[in-house]
Coordinates of C-alpha atoms and ligand atoms in Angstrom, one line a residue:
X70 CA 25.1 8.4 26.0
X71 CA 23.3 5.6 23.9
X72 CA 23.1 6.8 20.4
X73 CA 20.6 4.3 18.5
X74 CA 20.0 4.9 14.7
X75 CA 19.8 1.3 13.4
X76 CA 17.2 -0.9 13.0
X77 CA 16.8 -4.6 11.8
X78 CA 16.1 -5.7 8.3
X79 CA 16.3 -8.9 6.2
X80 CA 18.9 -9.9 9.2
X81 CA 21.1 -6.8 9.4
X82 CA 21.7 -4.1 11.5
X83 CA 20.9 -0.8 8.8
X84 CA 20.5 3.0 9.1
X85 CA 16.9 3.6 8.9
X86 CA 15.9 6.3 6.2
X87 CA 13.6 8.2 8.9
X88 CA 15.4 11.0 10.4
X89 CA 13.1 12.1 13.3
X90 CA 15.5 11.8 16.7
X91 CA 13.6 10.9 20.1
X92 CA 14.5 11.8 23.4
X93 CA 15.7 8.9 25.6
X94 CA 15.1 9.4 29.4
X95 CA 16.0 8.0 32.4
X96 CA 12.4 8.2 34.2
X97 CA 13.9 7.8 37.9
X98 CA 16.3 11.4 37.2
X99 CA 14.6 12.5 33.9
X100 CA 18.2 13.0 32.4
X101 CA 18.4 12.3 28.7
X102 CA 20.5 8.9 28.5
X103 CA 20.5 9.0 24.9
X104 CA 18.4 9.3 21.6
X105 CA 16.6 7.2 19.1
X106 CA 16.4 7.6 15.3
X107 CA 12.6 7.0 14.3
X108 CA 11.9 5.0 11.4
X109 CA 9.3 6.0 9.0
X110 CA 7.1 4.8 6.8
X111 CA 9.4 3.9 4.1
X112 CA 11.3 1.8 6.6
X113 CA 8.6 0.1 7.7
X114 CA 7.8 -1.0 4.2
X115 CA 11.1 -2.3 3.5
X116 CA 10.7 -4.5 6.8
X117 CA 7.3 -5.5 5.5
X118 CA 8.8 -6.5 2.1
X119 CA 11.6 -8.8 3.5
X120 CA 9.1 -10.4 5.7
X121 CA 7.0 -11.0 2.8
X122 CA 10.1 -12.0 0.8
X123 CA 11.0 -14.6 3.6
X124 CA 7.6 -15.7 4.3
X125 CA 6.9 -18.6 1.5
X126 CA 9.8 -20.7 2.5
X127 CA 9.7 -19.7 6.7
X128 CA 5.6 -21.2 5.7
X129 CA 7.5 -24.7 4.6
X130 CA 10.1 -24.9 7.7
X131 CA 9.4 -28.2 10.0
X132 CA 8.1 -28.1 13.3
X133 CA 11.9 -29.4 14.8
X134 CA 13.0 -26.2 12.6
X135 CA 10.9 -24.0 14.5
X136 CA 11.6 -25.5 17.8
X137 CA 15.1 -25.0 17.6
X138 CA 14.9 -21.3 16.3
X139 CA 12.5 -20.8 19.8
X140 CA 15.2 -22.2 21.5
X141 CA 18.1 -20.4 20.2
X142 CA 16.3 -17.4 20.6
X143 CA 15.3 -18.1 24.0
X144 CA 19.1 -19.1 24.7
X145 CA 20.3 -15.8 23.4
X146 CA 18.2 -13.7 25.5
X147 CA 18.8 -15.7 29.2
X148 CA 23.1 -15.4 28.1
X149 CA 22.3 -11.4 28.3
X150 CA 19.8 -11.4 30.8
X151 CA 22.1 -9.0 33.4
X152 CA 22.4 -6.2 30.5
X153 CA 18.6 -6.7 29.6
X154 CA 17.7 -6.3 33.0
X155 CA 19.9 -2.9 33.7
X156 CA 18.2 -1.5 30.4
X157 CA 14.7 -2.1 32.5
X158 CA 16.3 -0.5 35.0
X159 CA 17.5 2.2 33.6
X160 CA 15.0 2.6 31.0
X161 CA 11.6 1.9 32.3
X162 CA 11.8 2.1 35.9
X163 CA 11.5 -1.6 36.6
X164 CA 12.3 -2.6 40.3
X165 CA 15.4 -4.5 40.5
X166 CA 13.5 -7.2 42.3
X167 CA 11.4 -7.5 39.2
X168 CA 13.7 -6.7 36.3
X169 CA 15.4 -10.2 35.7
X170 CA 12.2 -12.1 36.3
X171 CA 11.2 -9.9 33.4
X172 CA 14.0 -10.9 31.5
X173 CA 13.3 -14.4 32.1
X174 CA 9.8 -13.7 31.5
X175 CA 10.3 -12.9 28.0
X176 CA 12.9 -16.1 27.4
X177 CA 10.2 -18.6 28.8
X178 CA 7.5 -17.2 26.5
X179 CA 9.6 -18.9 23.7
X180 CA 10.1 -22.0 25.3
X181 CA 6.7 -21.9 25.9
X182 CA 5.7 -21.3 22.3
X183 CA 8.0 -24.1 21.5
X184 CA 6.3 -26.8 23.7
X185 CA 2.9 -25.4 22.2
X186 CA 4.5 -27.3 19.0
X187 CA 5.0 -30.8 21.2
X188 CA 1.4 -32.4 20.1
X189 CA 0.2 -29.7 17.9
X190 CA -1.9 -31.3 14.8
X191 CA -1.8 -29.0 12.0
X192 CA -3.5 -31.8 10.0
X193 CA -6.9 -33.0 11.2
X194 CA -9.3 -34.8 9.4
X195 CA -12.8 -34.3 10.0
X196 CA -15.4 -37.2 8.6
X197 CA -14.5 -36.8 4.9
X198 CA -12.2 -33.4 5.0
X199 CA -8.7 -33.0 5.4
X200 CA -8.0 -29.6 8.2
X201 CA -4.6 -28.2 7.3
X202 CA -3.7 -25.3 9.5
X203 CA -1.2 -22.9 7.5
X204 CA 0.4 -20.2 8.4
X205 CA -1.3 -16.7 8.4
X206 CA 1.5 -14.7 6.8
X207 CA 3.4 -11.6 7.9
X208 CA 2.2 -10.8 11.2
X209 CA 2.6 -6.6 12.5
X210 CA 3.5 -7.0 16.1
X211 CA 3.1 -3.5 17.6
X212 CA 3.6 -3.3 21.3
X213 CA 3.7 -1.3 24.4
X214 CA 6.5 0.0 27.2
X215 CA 5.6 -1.6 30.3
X216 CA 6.4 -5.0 29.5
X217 CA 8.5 -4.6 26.3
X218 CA 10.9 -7.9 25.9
X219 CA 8.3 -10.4 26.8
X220 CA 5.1 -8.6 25.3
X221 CA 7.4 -8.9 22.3
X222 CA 8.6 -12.6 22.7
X223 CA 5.2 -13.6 23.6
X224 CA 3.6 -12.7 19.9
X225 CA 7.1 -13.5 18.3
X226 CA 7.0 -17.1 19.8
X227 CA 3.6 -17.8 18.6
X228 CA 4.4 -16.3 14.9
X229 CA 8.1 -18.7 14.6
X230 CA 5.9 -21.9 15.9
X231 CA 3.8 -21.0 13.4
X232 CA 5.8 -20.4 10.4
X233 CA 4.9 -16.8 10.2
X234 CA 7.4 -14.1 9.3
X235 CA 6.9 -10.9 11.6
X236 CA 7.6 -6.9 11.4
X237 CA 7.6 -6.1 15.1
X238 CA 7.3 -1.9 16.2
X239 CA 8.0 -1.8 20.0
X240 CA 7.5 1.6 21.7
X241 CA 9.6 4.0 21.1
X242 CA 9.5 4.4 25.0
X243 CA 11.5 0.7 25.1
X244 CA 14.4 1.9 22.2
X245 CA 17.0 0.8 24.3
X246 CA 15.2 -2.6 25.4
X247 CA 15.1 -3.2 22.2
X248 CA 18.1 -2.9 20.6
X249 CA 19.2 -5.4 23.1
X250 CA 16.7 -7.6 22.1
X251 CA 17.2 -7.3 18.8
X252 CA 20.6 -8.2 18.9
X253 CA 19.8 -11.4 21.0
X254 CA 17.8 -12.0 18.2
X255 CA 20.2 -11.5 15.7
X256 CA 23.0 -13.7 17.5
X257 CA 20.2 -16.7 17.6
X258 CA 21.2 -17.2 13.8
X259 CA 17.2 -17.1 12.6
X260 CA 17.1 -16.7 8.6
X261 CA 16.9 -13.6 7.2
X262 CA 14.0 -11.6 6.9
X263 CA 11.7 -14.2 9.5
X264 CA 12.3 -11.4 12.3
X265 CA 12.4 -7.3 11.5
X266 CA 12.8 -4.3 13.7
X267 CA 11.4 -1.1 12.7
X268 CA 11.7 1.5 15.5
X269 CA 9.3 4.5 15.1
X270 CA 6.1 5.9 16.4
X271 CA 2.5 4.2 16.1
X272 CA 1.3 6.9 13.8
X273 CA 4.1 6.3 11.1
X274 CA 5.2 2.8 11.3
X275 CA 2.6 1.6 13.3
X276 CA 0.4 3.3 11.0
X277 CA 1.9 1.7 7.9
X278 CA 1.4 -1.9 9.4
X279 CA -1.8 -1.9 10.0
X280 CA -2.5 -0.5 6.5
X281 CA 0.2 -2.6 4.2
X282 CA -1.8 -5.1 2.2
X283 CA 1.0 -7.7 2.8
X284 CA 0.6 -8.0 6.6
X285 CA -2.1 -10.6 6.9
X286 CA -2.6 -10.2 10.8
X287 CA -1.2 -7.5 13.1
X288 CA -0.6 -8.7 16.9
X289 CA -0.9 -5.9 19.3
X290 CA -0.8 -5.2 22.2
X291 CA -1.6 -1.3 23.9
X292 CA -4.8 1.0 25.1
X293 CA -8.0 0.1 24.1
X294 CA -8.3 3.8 22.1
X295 CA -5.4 2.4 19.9
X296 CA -6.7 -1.2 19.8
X297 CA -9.7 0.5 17.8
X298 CA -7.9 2.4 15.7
X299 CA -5.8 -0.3 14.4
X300 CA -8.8 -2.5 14.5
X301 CA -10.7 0.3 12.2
X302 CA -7.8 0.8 9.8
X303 CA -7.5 -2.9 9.2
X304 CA -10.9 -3.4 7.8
X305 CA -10.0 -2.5 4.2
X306 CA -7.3 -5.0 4.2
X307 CA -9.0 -7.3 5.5
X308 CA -6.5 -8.6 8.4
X309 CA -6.8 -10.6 11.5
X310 CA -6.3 -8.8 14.7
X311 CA -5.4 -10.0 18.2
X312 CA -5.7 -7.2 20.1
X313 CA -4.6 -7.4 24.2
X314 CA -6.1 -3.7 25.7
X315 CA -6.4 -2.0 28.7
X316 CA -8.3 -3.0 31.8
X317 CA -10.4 -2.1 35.0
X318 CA -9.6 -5.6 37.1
X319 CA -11.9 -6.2 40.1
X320 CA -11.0 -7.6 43.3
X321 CA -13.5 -9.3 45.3
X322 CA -12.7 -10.4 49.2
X323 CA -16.0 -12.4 50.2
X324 CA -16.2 -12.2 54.0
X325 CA -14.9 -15.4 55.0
X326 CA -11.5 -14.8 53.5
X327 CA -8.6 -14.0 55.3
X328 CA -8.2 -10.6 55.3
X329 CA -4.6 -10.4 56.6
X330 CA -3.5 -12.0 53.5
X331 CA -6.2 -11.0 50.8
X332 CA -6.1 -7.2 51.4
X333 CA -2.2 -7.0 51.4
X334 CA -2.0 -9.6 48.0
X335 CA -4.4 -6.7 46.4
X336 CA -3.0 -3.9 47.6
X337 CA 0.4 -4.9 46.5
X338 CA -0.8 -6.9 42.7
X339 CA -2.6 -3.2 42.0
X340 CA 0.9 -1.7 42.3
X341 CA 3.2 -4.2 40.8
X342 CA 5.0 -2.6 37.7
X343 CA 4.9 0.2 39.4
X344 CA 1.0 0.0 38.7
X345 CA 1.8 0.3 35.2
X346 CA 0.3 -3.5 34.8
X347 CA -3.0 -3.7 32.2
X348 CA -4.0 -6.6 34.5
X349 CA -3.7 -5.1 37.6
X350 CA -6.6 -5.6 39.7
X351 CA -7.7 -1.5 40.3
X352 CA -11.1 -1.7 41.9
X353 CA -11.0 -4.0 45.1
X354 CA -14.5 -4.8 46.4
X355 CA -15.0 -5.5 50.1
X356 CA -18.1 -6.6 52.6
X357 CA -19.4 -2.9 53.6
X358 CA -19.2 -4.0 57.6
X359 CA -15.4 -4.6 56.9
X360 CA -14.5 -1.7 55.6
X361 CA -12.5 0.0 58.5
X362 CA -10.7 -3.1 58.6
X363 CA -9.7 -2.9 54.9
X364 CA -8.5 0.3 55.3
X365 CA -6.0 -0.5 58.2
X366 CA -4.7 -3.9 56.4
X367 CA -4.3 -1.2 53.2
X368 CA -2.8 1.6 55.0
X369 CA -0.5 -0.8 56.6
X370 CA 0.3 -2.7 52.9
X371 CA 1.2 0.8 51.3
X372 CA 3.3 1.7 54.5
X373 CA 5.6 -1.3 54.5
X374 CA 6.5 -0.9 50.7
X375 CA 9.2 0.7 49.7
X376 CA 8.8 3.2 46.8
X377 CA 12.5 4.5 45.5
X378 CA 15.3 4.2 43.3
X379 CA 14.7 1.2 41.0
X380 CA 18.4 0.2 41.1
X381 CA 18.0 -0.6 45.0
X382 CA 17.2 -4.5 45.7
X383 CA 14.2 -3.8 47.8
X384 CA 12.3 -1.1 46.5
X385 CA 9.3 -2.2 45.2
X386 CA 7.8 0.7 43.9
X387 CA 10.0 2.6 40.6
X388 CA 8.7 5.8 38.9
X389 CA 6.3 6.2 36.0
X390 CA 7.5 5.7 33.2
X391 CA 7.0 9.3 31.4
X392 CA 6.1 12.9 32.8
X393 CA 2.9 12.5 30.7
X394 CA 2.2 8.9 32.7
X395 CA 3.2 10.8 36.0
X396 CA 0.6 13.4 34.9
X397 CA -2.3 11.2 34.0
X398 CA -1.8 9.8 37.9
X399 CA -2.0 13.2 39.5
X400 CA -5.3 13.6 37.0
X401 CA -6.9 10.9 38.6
X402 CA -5.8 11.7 42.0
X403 CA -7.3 14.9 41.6
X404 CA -10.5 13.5 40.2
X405 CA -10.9 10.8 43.1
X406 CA -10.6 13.5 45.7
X407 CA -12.7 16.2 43.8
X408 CA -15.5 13.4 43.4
X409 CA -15.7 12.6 47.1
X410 CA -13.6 9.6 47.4
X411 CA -12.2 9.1 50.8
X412 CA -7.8 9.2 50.3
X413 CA -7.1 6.6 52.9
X414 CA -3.3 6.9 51.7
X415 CA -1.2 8.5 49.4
X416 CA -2.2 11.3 47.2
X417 CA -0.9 14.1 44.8
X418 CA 2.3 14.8 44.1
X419 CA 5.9 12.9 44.9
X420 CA 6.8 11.1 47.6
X421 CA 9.4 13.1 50.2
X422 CA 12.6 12.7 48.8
X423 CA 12.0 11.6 45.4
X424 CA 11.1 14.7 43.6
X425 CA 13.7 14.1 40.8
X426 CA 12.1 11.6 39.2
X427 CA 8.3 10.6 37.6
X428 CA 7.4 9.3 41.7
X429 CA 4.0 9.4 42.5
X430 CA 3.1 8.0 45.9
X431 CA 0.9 5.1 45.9
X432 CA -2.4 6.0 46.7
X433 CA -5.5 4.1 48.1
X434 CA -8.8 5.4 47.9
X435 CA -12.3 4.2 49.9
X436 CA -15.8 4.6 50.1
X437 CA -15.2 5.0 45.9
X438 CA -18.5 4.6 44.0
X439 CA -19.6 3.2 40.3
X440 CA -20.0 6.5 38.9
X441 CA -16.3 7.5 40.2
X442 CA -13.9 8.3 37.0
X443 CA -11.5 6.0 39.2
X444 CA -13.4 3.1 39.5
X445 CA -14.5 3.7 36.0
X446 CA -10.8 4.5 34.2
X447 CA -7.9 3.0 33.9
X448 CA -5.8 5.0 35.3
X449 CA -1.9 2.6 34.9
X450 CA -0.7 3.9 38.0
X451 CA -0.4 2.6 41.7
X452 CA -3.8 3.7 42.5
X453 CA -6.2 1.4 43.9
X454 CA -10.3 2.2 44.4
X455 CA -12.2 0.1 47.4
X456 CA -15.4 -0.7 47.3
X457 CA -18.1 -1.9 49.4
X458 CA -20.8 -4.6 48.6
X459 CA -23.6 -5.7 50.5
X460 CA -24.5 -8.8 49.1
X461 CA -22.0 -11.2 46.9
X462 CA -24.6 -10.5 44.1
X463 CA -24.0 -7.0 44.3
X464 CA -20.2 -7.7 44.1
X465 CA -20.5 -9.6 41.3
X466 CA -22.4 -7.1 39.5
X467 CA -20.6 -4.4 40.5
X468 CA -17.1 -6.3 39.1
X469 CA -18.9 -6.8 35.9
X470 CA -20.1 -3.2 35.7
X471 CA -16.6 -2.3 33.4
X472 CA -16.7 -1.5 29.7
X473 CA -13.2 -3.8 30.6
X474 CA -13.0 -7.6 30.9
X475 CA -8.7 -8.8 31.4
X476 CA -8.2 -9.9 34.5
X477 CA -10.2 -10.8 37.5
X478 CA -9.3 -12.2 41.6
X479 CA -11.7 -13.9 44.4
X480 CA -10.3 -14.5 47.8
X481 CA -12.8 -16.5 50.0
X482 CA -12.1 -19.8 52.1
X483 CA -15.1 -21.7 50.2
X484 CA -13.7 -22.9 46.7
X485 CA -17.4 -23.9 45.3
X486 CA -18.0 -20.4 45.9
X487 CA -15.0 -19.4 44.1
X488 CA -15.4 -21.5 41.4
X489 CA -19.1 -20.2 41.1
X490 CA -18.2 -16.1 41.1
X491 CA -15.1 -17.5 38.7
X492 CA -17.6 -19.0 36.0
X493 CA -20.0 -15.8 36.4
X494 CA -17.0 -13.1 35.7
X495 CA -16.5 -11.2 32.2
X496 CA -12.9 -11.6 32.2
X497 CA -10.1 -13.3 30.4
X498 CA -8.0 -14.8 33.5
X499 CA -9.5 -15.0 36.8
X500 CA -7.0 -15.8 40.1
X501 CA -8.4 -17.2 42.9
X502 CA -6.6 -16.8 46.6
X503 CA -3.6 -15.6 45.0
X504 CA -3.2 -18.4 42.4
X505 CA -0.5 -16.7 39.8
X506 CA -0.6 -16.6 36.0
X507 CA -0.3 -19.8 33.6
X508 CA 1.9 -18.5 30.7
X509 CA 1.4 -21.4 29.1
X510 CA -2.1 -21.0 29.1
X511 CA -4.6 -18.4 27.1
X512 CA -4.2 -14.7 28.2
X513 CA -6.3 -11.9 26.8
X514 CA -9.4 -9.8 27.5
X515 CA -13.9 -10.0 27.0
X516 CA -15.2 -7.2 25.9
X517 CA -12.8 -4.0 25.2
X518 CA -10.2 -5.2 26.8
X519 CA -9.3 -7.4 23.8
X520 CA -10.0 -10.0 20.9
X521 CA -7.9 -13.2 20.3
X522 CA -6.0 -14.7 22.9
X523 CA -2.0 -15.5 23.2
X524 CA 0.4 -17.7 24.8
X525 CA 1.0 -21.2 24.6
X526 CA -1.1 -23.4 22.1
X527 CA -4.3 -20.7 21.6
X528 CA -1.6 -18.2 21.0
X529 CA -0.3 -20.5 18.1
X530 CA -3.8 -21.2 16.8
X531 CA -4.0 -17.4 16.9
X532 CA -1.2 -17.3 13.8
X533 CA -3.0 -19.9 12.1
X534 CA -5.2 -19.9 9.1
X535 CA -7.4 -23.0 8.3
X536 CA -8.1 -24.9 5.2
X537 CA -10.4 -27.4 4.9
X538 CA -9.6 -30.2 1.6
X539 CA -12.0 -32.6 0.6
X540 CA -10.9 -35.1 -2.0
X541 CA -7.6 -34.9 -0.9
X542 CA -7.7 -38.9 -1.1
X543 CA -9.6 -39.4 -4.2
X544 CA -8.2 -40.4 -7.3
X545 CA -10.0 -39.7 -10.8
Ligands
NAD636 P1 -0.5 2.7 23.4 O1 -1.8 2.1 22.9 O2 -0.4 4.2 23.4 O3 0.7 2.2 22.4 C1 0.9 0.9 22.2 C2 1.7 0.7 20.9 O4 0.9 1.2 19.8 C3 3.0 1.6 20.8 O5 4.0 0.9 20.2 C4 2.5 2.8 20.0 O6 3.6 3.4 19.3 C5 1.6 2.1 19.0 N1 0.6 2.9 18.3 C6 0.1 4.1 18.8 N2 -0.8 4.6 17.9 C7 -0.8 3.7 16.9 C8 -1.5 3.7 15.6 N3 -2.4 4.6 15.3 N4 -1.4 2.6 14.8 C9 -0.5 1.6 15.1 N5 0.2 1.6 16.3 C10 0.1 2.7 17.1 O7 -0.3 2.0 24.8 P2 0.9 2.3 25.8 O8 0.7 3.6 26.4 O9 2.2 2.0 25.1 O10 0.7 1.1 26.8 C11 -0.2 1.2 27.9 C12 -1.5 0.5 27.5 O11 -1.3 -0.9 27.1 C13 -2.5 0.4 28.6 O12 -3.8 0.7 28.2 C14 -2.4 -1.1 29.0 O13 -3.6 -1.6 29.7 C15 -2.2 -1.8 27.7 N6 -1.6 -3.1 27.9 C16 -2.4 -4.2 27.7 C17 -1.8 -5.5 27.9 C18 -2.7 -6.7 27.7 O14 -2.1 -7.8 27.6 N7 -4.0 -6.6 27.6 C19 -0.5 -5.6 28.4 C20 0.3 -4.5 28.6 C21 -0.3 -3.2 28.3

């Protein structure tokens, strides 16, 4: 069993004062593999007062300082990436297939943070001003289960590139992920105080983070209703948010695009993280005189993948991550068939064979409309909605029809075209033809599905307050 009841402040391992023990279980046989202590609020105001106590001389650190703290840090996490990745495993459910790219994931988010520091200028001057970017302060870093090491390495990198000091409150879900993690980042020798730990829930410590007066921004990362809250509680403090939230990505296959690769890339990017991905493109729109095709290539898709134990090397599909996660799945099941949609695949309940765990089966449906709750919802499971436009103008409506705006795709064999329906989308990333991600480059979300951007050099600017000095050259 795996016992946690430390957490990480001013550079040590200490008991946390919160008493509260959570469950730890293994999602694939929902055996307990252990327990977590929970922080509480007092703990998370200790962490908050040695990043505050660190902060003034982490502010003055050079660039070259910073760089090779990023690296270090990066270093520590790749010489433990087999153990990170069988905490995924075990855990969260992660595929094998996918675990260690996670892991690396998470180390290259540094490395990219520390290359957004190459040509930074954090002194401009602007006709008669002087720009000085300075550090923000101590940032709250609050994140979520499905991507825990490099959600968390991809706000820590931008707050040690910028000379910020952070408090960082993973889920409670990720407890074991993170006490690896946290000792990675204890063996990369960073100064006391610049990084700390505070396990606990978001209504205690989460809570106190977005409150406490001396965290200037808080980073997070989580569901749009919790992106508000924070966002509401952090008015009377006054403090930046970047907020990354939950989305309702659309899919649209113009007719010219080959099908036999566009409608397996979509069927199989809806379920990666076993669906559990806030990118995840959920609502795949398709020429209404294609539509029996679609639902072949789809059936087909979801037939070849292998949904199974996530310690296997070629299952692709691993449980939920929670009974309540498996239980929002089968509510939106139930809701697509109740409201008419067609079930082209899948459906409620587990797959044969894999009762033990949080399975669900991965589900397509068709002939889904607007007014659906699944085309409407996000639903973070392997669940994917097609439907049918007449006109690309309808498709492009229809896409933008979403409270959401985090992630969009095209396929089509005409580029202009996809560069035109790319330029018309409300989305933060848009992929076109199965183009992957740029982690270097800005990630986040229009509308609810986020304010602020991360990674790489916007991610930085992110941390970064600006002060503008005139006279700076003129003598009395
Ligand atoms: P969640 O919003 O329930 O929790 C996220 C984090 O916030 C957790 O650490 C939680 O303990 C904490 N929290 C909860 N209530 C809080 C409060 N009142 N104050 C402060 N902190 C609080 O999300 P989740 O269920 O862990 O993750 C799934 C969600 O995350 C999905 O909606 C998904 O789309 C989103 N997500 C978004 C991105 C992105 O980059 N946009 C990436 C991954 C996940």
């Amino acid at each position: 069993m795996k016992n946690i009841d430390q957490i990480y402040i001013n550079g040590e391992f200490v008991k946390p004062n919160g008493t509260e023990r959570f469950e730890l279980v293994n999602p694939t046989t929902r055996e307990s593999f252990g327990s977590v202590t929970l922080g509480d609020e007092q703990d998370a105001r200790r962490a908050i007062a040695a990043a505050k106590a660190a902060s003034a001389s982490f502010a003055r650190s050079t660039v070259q300082e910073r760089k090779d703290i990023l690296q270090r840090l990066s270093d520590s996490i790749l010489e433990r990436i087999d153990e990170l990745a069988e905490a995924n495993i075990l855990e969260y459910g992660a595929p094998r297939m996918a675990s260690v790219g996670r892991v690396k994931l998470a180390a290259g988010n540094l490395i990219d943070s520390m290359e957004a520091l190459e040509n930074f200028e954090f002194i401009k001057y602007i006709g008669k001003a002087k720009v000085v970017a300075e550090p923000v302060g101590v940032i709250g870093i609050i994140t979520p289960w499905n991507a825990s090491y490099s959600q968390i390495t991809a706000k820590l990198g931008a707050a040690i590139a910028a000379g910020c000091t952070v408090v960082i409150k993973p889920s409670e879900l990720s407890a074991l992920q993170t006490q690896l993690l946290t000792e990675c980042i204890h063996s990369a020798g960073v100064p006391a105080g610049v990084i700390n730990v505070v396990n606990g829930l978001g209504t205690t410590v989460g809570a106190e983070f977005t409150r406490n007066s001396d965290v200037a921004m808080i980073n997070f990362t989580g569901s749009t209703r919790v992106g508000k809250e924070i966002r509401r509680a952090t008015v009377d403090s006054m403090k930046r948010v970047t907020l990354e939230l939950g989305g309702k990505s659309p899919n649209i296959v113009l007719d010219d695009a080959d099908f036999t690769k566009a409608i397996p890339a979509a069927v199989r990017s809806c379920f990666s993280n076993n669906g559990q991905a806030c990118v995840a493109g959920t609502r795949l729109f398709v020429p209404e005189h294609r539509l029996e095709e679609v639902k072949r290539l789809a059936r087909e898709t979801v037939e070849s993948i292998k949904v199974g134990l996530p310690s296997e090397a070629d299952t692709v599909l691993g449980p939920q991550v929670t009974h309540k996660q498996y239980l929002q799945v089968q509510h939106y099941i139930k809701a697509g068939i109740k409201e008419g949609a067609e079930l082209v695949i899948g459906g409620e309940g587990h797959p044969d064979g894999l009762e033990q765990g949080y399975f669900v089966k991965p589900t397509v449906f068709a002939n889904v409309t607007e007014e659906m709750t699944i085309a409407k919802e996000e639903i973070f499971g392997p669940v994917l909605s097609i439907l049918t436009y007449k006109t690309e103008e309808e498709a492009i409506n229809m896409a933008n029809n979403t409270d959401y705006g985090l992630g969009a795709y095209i396929s089509t064999a005409n580029l202009e075209k996809a560069n035109e329906l790319a330029s018309r989308i409300q989305a933060g990333v848009v992929l076109i033809n199965g183009a992957g991600f740029e982690m270097k480059a800005p990630f986040g979300g229009f509308k609810h599905s986020g304010i602020g951007r991360e990674y790489g050099v916007y991610g930085l600017e992110d941390c970064l307050e600006i002060k503008t000095i005139t006279g700076f050259d003129l003598k009395m």
